Coordinates of C-alpha atoms and ligand atoms in Angstrom, one line a residue:
X808 CA 0.0 0.0 0.0
X809 CA 2.8 2.4 1.0
X810 CA 4.7 1.5 -2.2
X811 CA 1.7 2.2 -4.3
X812 CA 1.3 5.5 -2.7
X813 CA 5.0 6.4 -3.3
X814 CA 4.7 5.4 -7.0
X815 CA 1.5 7.5 -7.4
X816 CA 3.3 10.5 -5.8
X817 CA 6.3 10.2 -8.2
X818 CA 4.1 9.9 -11.2
X819 CA 2.0 12.9 -10.2
X820 CA 5.1 15.0 -9.4
X821 CA 6.6 14.0 -12.8
X822 CA 3.5 15.0 -14.7
X823 CA 3.3 18.3 -12.7
X824 CA 6.9 19.3 -13.4
X825 CA 6.6 18.3 -17.1
X826 CA 3.6 20.5 -17.5
X827 CA 5.4 23.3 -15.7
X828 CA 8.3 22.9 -18.2
X829 CA 5.9 22.9 -21.1
X830 CA 4.2 26.1 -20.1
X831 CA 7.6 27.7 -19.5
X832 CA 8.6 26.6 -23.0
X833 CA 5.3 27.9 -24.4
X834 CA 6.1 31.4 -23.1
X835 CA 9.6 31.3 -24.6
X836 CA 9.9 33.1 -28.0
X837 CA 12.6 33.9 -30.4
X838 CA 14.5 37.1 -29.7
X839 CA 14.1 39.7 -32.5
X840 CA 14.9 43.2 -33.5
X841 CA 12.7 45.2 -35.9
X842 CA 12.6 48.8 -36.9
X843 CA 9.9 51.3 -37.9
X844 CA 9.9 55.0 -38.9
X845 CA 9.6 57.3 -35.8
X846 CA 9.3 60.7 -37.5
X847 CA 11.5 63.5 -38.8
X848 CA 13.8 66.0 -37.1
X849 CA 13.2 69.8 -37.7
X850 CA 15.8 69.6 -40.6
X851 CA 14.0 66.6 -42.2
X852 CA 16.2 63.7 -41.1
X853 CA 14.2 60.5 -40.9
X854 CA 14.4 58.8 -37.5
X855 CA 13.7 55.2 -36.7
X856 CA 12.6 53.3 -33.6
X857 CA 14.0 49.8 -33.0
X858 CA 12.1 47.1 -31.0
X859 CA 14.3 44.6 -29.2
X860 CA 12.4 41.6 -27.9
X861 CA 14.1 38.9 -25.8
X862 CA 13.0 35.2 -25.4
X863 CA 10.9 36.0 -22.4
X864 CA 9.0 38.8 -24.2
X865 CA 10.7 41.8 -22.6
X866 CA 10.5 44.6 -25.2
X867 CA 12.8 47.6 -25.3
X868 CA 12.2 50.3 -27.8
X869 CA 15.1 52.6 -28.7
X870 CA 15.3 55.4 -31.2
X871 CA 18.4 56.6 -33.0
X872 CA 17.4 60.2 -32.0
X873 CA 19.5 60.8 -28.9
X874 CA 19.8 57.0 -28.4
X875 CA 16.6 57.3 -26.3
X876 CA 15.0 54.3 -24.6
X877 CA 11.4 55.2 -25.4
X878 CA 9.7 52.2 -23.7
X879 CA 10.7 49.1 -21.8
X880 CA 8.4 46.4 -20.5
X881 CA 9.1 44.2 -17.5
X882 CA 7.0 41.5 -15.8
X883 CA 5.4 41.9 -12.4
X884 CA 4.8 39.0 -10.0
X885 CA 1.9 37.7 -12.1
X886 CA 4.0 37.9 -15.3
X887 CA 2.2 40.9 -16.5
X888 CA 4.5 42.9 -18.7
X889 CA 4.1 46.7 -18.3
X890 CA 6.1 49.7 -19.3
X891 CA 8.6 50.7 -16.6
X892 CA 10.2 53.9 -18.0
X893 CA 9.0 57.5 -18.8
X894 CA 8.9 58.6 -22.4
X895 CA 6.9 60.3 -25.1
X896 CA 4.5 58.9 -27.6
X897 CA 6.3 60.1 -30.7
X898 CA 9.4 61.9 -31.9
X899 CA 7.7 65.3 -31.8
X900 CA 7.2 64.8 -28.1
X901 CA 11.0 64.6 -27.6
X902 CA 11.7 67.5 -30.1
X903 CA 9.3 69.7 -28.1
X904 CA 11.7 69.3 -25.1
X905 CA 12.0 66.8 -22.3
X906 CA 14.3 66.5 -19.3
X907 CA 16.5 63.9 -21.0
X908 CA 14.0 61.0 -20.8
X909 CA 15.8 57.7 -21.6
X910 CA 18.6 59.5 -23.5
X911 CA 22.3 59.0 -24.0
X912 CA 24.2 61.8 -22.2
X913 CA 27.5 63.2 -23.4
X914 CA 30.0 64.4 -23.9
X915 CA 29.9 65.1 -20.1
X916 CA 27.2 63.7 -17.9
X917 CA 26.0 66.1 -15.2
X918 CA 27.4 69.5 -14.4
X919 CA 30.6 71.3 -15.2
X920 CA 31.0 74.5 -13.0
X921 CA 30.5 77.7 -15.0
X922 CA 30.9 75.6 -18.2
X923 CA 34.7 76.0 -18.0
X924 CA 37.7 73.7 -17.7
X925 CA 41.3 73.8 -18.7
X926 CA 43.4 71.2 -20.5
X927 CA 47.0 71.5 -21.4
X928 CA 46.8 75.2 -20.5
X929 CA 43.9 76.0 -22.8
X930 CA 40.5 77.0 -21.3
X931 CA 37.4 75.5 -22.9
X932 CA 33.9 76.9 -22.6
X933 CA 30.7 74.8 -22.8
X934 CA 27.4 76.7 -23.3
X935 CA 25.7 77.4 -20.0
X936 CA 22.3 75.6 -20.0
X937 CA 21.7 75.2 -16.3
X938 CA 21.9 78.5 -14.4
X939 CA 25.5 79.4 -14.5
X940 CA 26.7 75.9 -15.2
X941 CA 26.8 73.4 -18.1
X942 CA 24.6 70.3 -17.8
X943 CA 24.7 67.0 -19.7
X944 CA 26.9 68.1 -22.6
X945 CA 25.6 71.6 -23.4
X946 CA 22.8 73.0 -25.5
X947 CA 22.8 70.1 -28.1
X948 CA 24.2 67.2 -26.2
X949 CA 24.2 63.5 -27.3
X950 CA 20.6 63.3 -26.2
X951 CA 19.6 65.5 -29.2
X952 CA 21.9 64.2 -32.0
X953 CA 21.1 61.6 -34.6
X954 CA 23.0 58.4 -34.1
X955 CA 23.9 55.8 -36.8
X956 CA 22.1 52.6 -35.9
X957 CA 23.1 49.0 -36.7
X958 CA 21.0 46.2 -35.4
X959 CA 22.9 43.2 -34.0
X960 CA 21.4 39.8 -34.1
X961 CA 23.6 37.2 -32.5
X962 CA 22.7 35.0 -29.6
X963 CA 21.1 38.1 -28.1
X964 CA 19.7 41.1 -29.8
X965 CA 21.4 44.5 -29.7
X966 CA 21.6 47.9 -31.2
X967 CA 24.9 49.5 -32.0
X968 CA 24.7 53.3 -32.1
X969 CA 27.6 55.4 -33.3
X970 CA 28.2 59.1 -33.5
X971 CA 31.2 61.3 -34.4
X972 CA 31.3 64.6 -32.5
X973 CA 33.4 67.1 -34.3
X974 CA 36.3 68.9 -32.7
X975 CA 34.8 72.0 -30.9
X976 CA 31.2 70.7 -30.9
X977 CA 29.5 72.3 -27.9
X978 CA 32.9 73.7 -27.0
X979 CA 34.7 70.4 -26.3
X980 CA 38.1 69.8 -27.8
X981 CA 38.9 66.8 -30.1
X982 CA 37.0 64.8 -32.6
X983 CA 35.3 62.2 -30.4
X984 CA 34.2 58.9 -32.0
X985 CA 31.5 57.3 -29.8
X986 CA 29.9 53.9 -29.9
X987 CA 27.2 52.7 -27.6
X988 CA 25.8 49.1 -27.7
X989 CA 22.5 48.2 -26.1
X990 CA 22.2 44.5 -25.7
X991 CA 18.9 43.0 -24.5
X992 CA 19.8 39.7 -22.7
X993 CA 17.5 36.8 -22.2
X994 CA 17.7 37.1 -18.4
X995 CA 15.7 40.4 -18.6
X996 CA 18.8 42.7 -18.4
X997 CA 19.9 45.4 -20.7
X998 CA 23.6 45.9 -21.0
X999 CA 25.0 49.2 -22.2
X1000 CA 28.6 49.3 -23.4
X1001 CA 30.0 52.8 -24.1
X1002 CA 33.3 53.4 -26.0
X1003 CA 35.0 56.5 -27.2
X1004 CA 38.3 57.7 -28.8
X1005 CA 39.6 61.1 -29.4
X1006 CA 42.2 62.8 -31.7
X1007 CA 43.0 65.5 -29.0
X1008 CA 43.1 65.5 -25.3
X1009 CA 39.5 65.9 -24.0
X1010 CA 37.1 65.0 -21.2
X1011 CA 34.4 62.3 -21.4
X1012 CA 31.6 61.1 -19.0
X1013 CA 28.9 59.1 -20.8
X1014 CA 25.7 57.8 -19.2
X1015 CA 22.0 57.1 -19.8
X1016 CA 19.2 59.1 -18.3
X1017 CA 16.3 56.7 -18.1
X1018 CA 13.6 57.6 -15.6
X1019 CA 12.2 54.4 -14.1
X1020 CA 8.8 53.8 -12.5
X1021 CA 8.4 50.2 -11.5
X1022 CA 4.7 50.4 -10.6
X1023 CA 4.0 49.6 -14.3
X1024 CA 2.6 52.1 -16.8
X1025 CA 3.3 54.9 -14.3
X1026 CA 0.4 54.3 -11.8
X1027 CA 1.7 56.7 -9.2
X1028 CA 4.8 58.5 -8.0
X1029 CA 8.1 56.7 -7.1
X1030 CA 8.1 57.4 -3.3
X1031 CA 7.1 53.9 -2.3
X1032 CA 10.0 52.3 -4.2
X1033 CA 12.7 50.9 -1.9
X1034 CA 16.3 51.5 -2.9
X1035 CA 19.7 50.1 -1.8
X1036 CA 22.9 51.7 -2.9
X1037 CA 26.3 50.1 -2.4
X1038 CA 27.8 53.4 -1.5
X1039 CA 29.1 54.7 1.9
X1040 CA 29.8 58.2 0.6
X1041 CA 28.0 60.9 -1.4
X1042 CA 29.1 64.2 -2.9
X1043 CA 27.5 67.2 -1.2
X1044 CA 26.6 70.1 -3.6
X1045 CA 26.4 73.9 -3.6
X1046 CA 23.3 75.8 -4.6
X1047 CA 24.0 75.3 -8.3
X1048 CA 24.3 71.5 -7.6
X1049 CA 28.1 71.5 -8.2
X1050 CA 30.0 69.1 -5.8
X1051 CA 31.8 71.1 -3.1
X1052 CA 34.7 68.6 -3.3
X1053 CA 33.8 66.9 0.0
X1054 CA 33.2 63.2 0.1
X1055 CA 30.7 62.8 3.0
X1056 CA 29.9 59.6 4.8
X1057 CA 26.2 58.7 4.4
X1058 CA 25.9 57.3 7.9
X1059 CA 23.2 59.0 9.9
X1060 CA 22.0 61.1 7.0
X1061 CA 18.9 60.8 4.6
X1062 CA 21.6 59.7 2.0
X1063 CA 22.2 56.4 3.8
X1064 CA 20.8 53.7 1.4
X1065 CA 23.3 51.0 2.4
X1066 CA 20.2 49.1 3.5
X1067 CA 16.9 48.9 1.6
X1068 CA 14.8 52.1 2.4
X1069 CA 11.9 53.7 0.7
X1070 CA 12.7 56.8 -1.4
X1071 CA 9.9 58.7 0.3
X1072 CA 10.9 58.2 3.9
X1073 CA 13.5 61.0 4.3
X1074 CA 13.1 62.9 1.0
X1075 CA 11.4 65.8 2.6
X1076 CA 13.7 66.0 5.7
X1077 CA 14.4 69.7 5.5
X1078 CA 16.6 69.6 8.5
X1079 CA 19.3 68.2 6.1
X1080 CA 20.8 71.0 4.0
X1081 CA 21.7 68.7 1.2
X1082 CA 18.1 67.5 0.9
X1083 CA 17.1 71.2 0.7
X1084 CA 19.8 72.1 -1.9
X1085 CA 18.9 69.0 -4.1
X1086 CA 15.1 69.5 -3.7
X1087 CA 15.2 65.9 -2.7
X1088 CA 17.8 63.4 -4.1
X1089 CA 19.9 64.8 -6.9
X1090 CA 23.4 63.8 -5.9
X1091 CA 26.3 61.5 -6.8
X1092 CA 26.8 58.5 -4.6
X1093 CA 30.4 57.1 -4.5
X1094 CA 30.6 53.3 -4.4
X1095 CA 32.3 51.6 -1.5
X1096 CA 33.9 49.2 -4.0
X1097 CA 36.2 51.6 -5.9
X1098 CA 37.3 49.1 -8.5
X1099 CA 36.4 49.4 -12.1
X1100 CA 35.2 45.9 -12.4
X1101 CA 31.5 45.3 -13.2
X1102 CA 29.9 45.3 -9.7
X1103 CA 26.3 45.4 -8.3
X1104 CA 25.8 49.0 -7.1
X1105 CA 22.0 49.5 -6.7
X1106 CA 18.9 47.5 -6.0
X1107 CA 15.3 48.7 -6.3
X1108 CA 12.1 47.0 -5.1
X1109 CA 8.5 48.2 -5.9
X1110 CA 6.2 46.5 -3.3
X1111 CA 2.8 46.7 -5.2
X1112 CA 4.1 44.9 -8.4
X1113 CA 7.0 43.1 -6.7
X1114 CA 9.3 44.2 -9.5
X1115 CA 13.0 44.5 -8.8
X1116 CA 15.7 46.3 -10.6
X1117 CA 19.5 45.7 -10.1
X1118 CA 22.2 47.9 -11.5
X1119 CA 25.8 46.8 -12.2
X1120 CA 28.5 49.1 -13.5
X1121 CA 32.2 49.6 -14.0
X1122 CA 31.8 53.3 -13.1
X1123 CA 32.8 54.7 -9.7
X1124 CA 29.6 56.6 -8.9
X1125 CA 25.9 57.2 -9.8
X1126 CA 23.6 60.1 -9.8
X1127 CA 20.4 59.2 -8.0
X1128 CA 17.9 61.7 -9.1
X1129 CA 14.4 61.5 -7.7
X1130 CA 12.6 63.4 -10.5
X1131 CA 12.3 66.5 -8.4
X1132 CA 12.0 68.8 -11.4
X1133 CA 9.1 66.9 -12.9
X1134 CA 6.0 69.2 -12.4
X1135 CA 3.1 67.8 -14.3
X1136 CA 3.7 69.9 -17.4
X1137 CA 4.6 67.0 -19.6
X1138 CA 2.2 64.3 -20.7
X1139 CA 3.9 61.1 -21.9
X1140 CA 3.0 57.8 -23.4
X1141 CA -0.6 56.6 -22.9
X1142 CA -1.7 60.1 -21.8
X1143 CA 0.2 59.8 -18.4
X1144 CA 1.0 63.1 -16.7
X1145 CA 4.4 63.1 -15.3
X1146 CA 4.1 64.8 -11.9
X1147 CA 6.8 65.6 -9.3
X1148 CA 8.8 62.4 -8.5
X1149 CA 7.0 60.2 -11.0
X1150 CA 10.3 58.8 -12.1
X1151 CA 13.8 58.2 -10.7
X1152 CA 17.2 58.0 -12.5
X1153 CA 20.2 55.9 -11.7
X1154 CA 22.8 57.5 -13.9
X1155 CA 26.1 55.6 -13.6
X1156 CA 29.0 58.0 -14.1
X1157 CA 32.2 59.6 -13.1
X1158 CA 31.9 62.4 -10.6
X1159 CA 30.2 65.7 -11.8
X1160 CA 32.6 68.6 -12.4
X1161 CA 35.7 66.3 -12.3
X1162 CA 37.4 68.3 -15.0
X1163 CA 37.7 71.1 -12.4
X1164 CA 38.4 69.0 -9.3
X1165 CA 41.7 67.2 -9.7
X1166 CA 41.1 65.0 -6.6
X1167 CA 38.2 63.4 -8.3
X1168 CA 38.8 60.2 -10.5
X1169 CA 40.1 61.1 -13.9
X1170 CA 37.8 62.0 -16.8
X1171 CA 40.5 63.1 -19.2
X1172 CA 40.8 61.0 -22.4
X1173 CA 44.0 61.1 -24.4
X1174 CA 44.5 60.3 -28.1
X1175 CA 45.4 56.6 -28.4
X1176 CA 43.3 55.7 -25.3
X1177 CA 39.9 54.1 -25.4
X1178 CA 37.2 55.1 -23.0
X1179 CA 35.2 52.0 -22.2
X1180 CA 32.5 51.5 -19.5
X1181 CA 29.6 49.1 -19.0
X1182 CA 26.4 49.3 -17.1
X1183 CA 23.7 46.7 -16.8
X1184 CA 20.1 47.2 -15.7
X1185 CA 18.5 43.8 -14.7
X1186 CA 14.8 43.3 -13.9
X1187 CA 13.3 40.6 -11.8
X1188 CA 10.4 39.9 -9.3
X1189 CA 10.6 39.3 -5.6
X1190 CA 9.1 35.9 -4.8
Ligands
GLA1781 C1 20.2 65.3 -13.8 C2 20.5 66.4 -12.9 C3 19.3 67.0 -12.3 C4 18.3 67.4 -13.5 C5 18.1 66.2 -14.4 C6 17.3 66.6 -15.6 O1 20.0 64.1 -13.2 O2 21.4 66.1 -11.9 O3 19.5 68.1 -11.6 O4 18.9 68.4 -14.2 O5 19.3 65.7 -14.8 O6 16.2 67.3 -15.3

């Protein structure tokens, strides 16, 4: 009797696991990349949008205008795929002006004080586009240029974007040849590989400015998301959001994300001067692990959908920006109004203003050298 029961149990379990495997296999699909027209720039250049789909059905749409990630779907705990990034419905939406939604940022991510720096005794001036400072590359940064796109179809699908920035473009020295490869992996991660070379000494700091909202199709603000940053220091800023040069320990401040904490908990703690200056979080966190190997640096969890996001990078820092300047004046995809703190950015980078702060890690690129960094954003669900 006992033996019969055991056999029955084994048979039932085998059938159960087999049917689970079948249903897993049924949901698997072939990875693909396709393109479609996305509109025209003001000077009539035709722009495309590329859809990258992995074997699990995650879809990332990227346009060669600004290298912008327009949409990105990720599963929640019930395998429901929803859009997890802010963006516009069409090219015109981006041309009308957006705060860098999903875009590639260059030549220099974040701020350069007074738009000035000196290399080999020559002073260079970048147009001021953020009060008295230069932000994200100048007036027409890499977020607003047309990239040459090349789809990559190997084991995983990717999109290679290249752009040559002329000597003197936006005030920066040297002809800079840039290549960015987006690879959508089958484990629901997107890897971004950045490369650049120059023919003259220059400065480079490339990143991506995606605004995430893991609730799915932007259901509410991001204050309930929980964040962990593998960083024991951050860079305090002045009133123009330029780092003061101090590396401050996060311990005992609202900037301590060494353990999972909600974004909203301390974001309005006006007893902290840095919270006041940033209008919330808008600072660079410096990773405890200072190596340039690919390391896990950030984890995010959204409790209502149970979506998780993990960030890996070779960079030494990241700008955690809590969408403080969003103010409801922009309506994005699916008619969603982007109110204050409806998206957050995890911009992996070298330190802001490093060209003027010699103690900060080097951002100078010499002819003959290759700038190369990698960042990975990986989605999952908490069980
Ligand atoms: C960066 C900056 C912010 C803000 C956004 C764009 O993250 O640090 O201050 O300018 O870009 O609005």
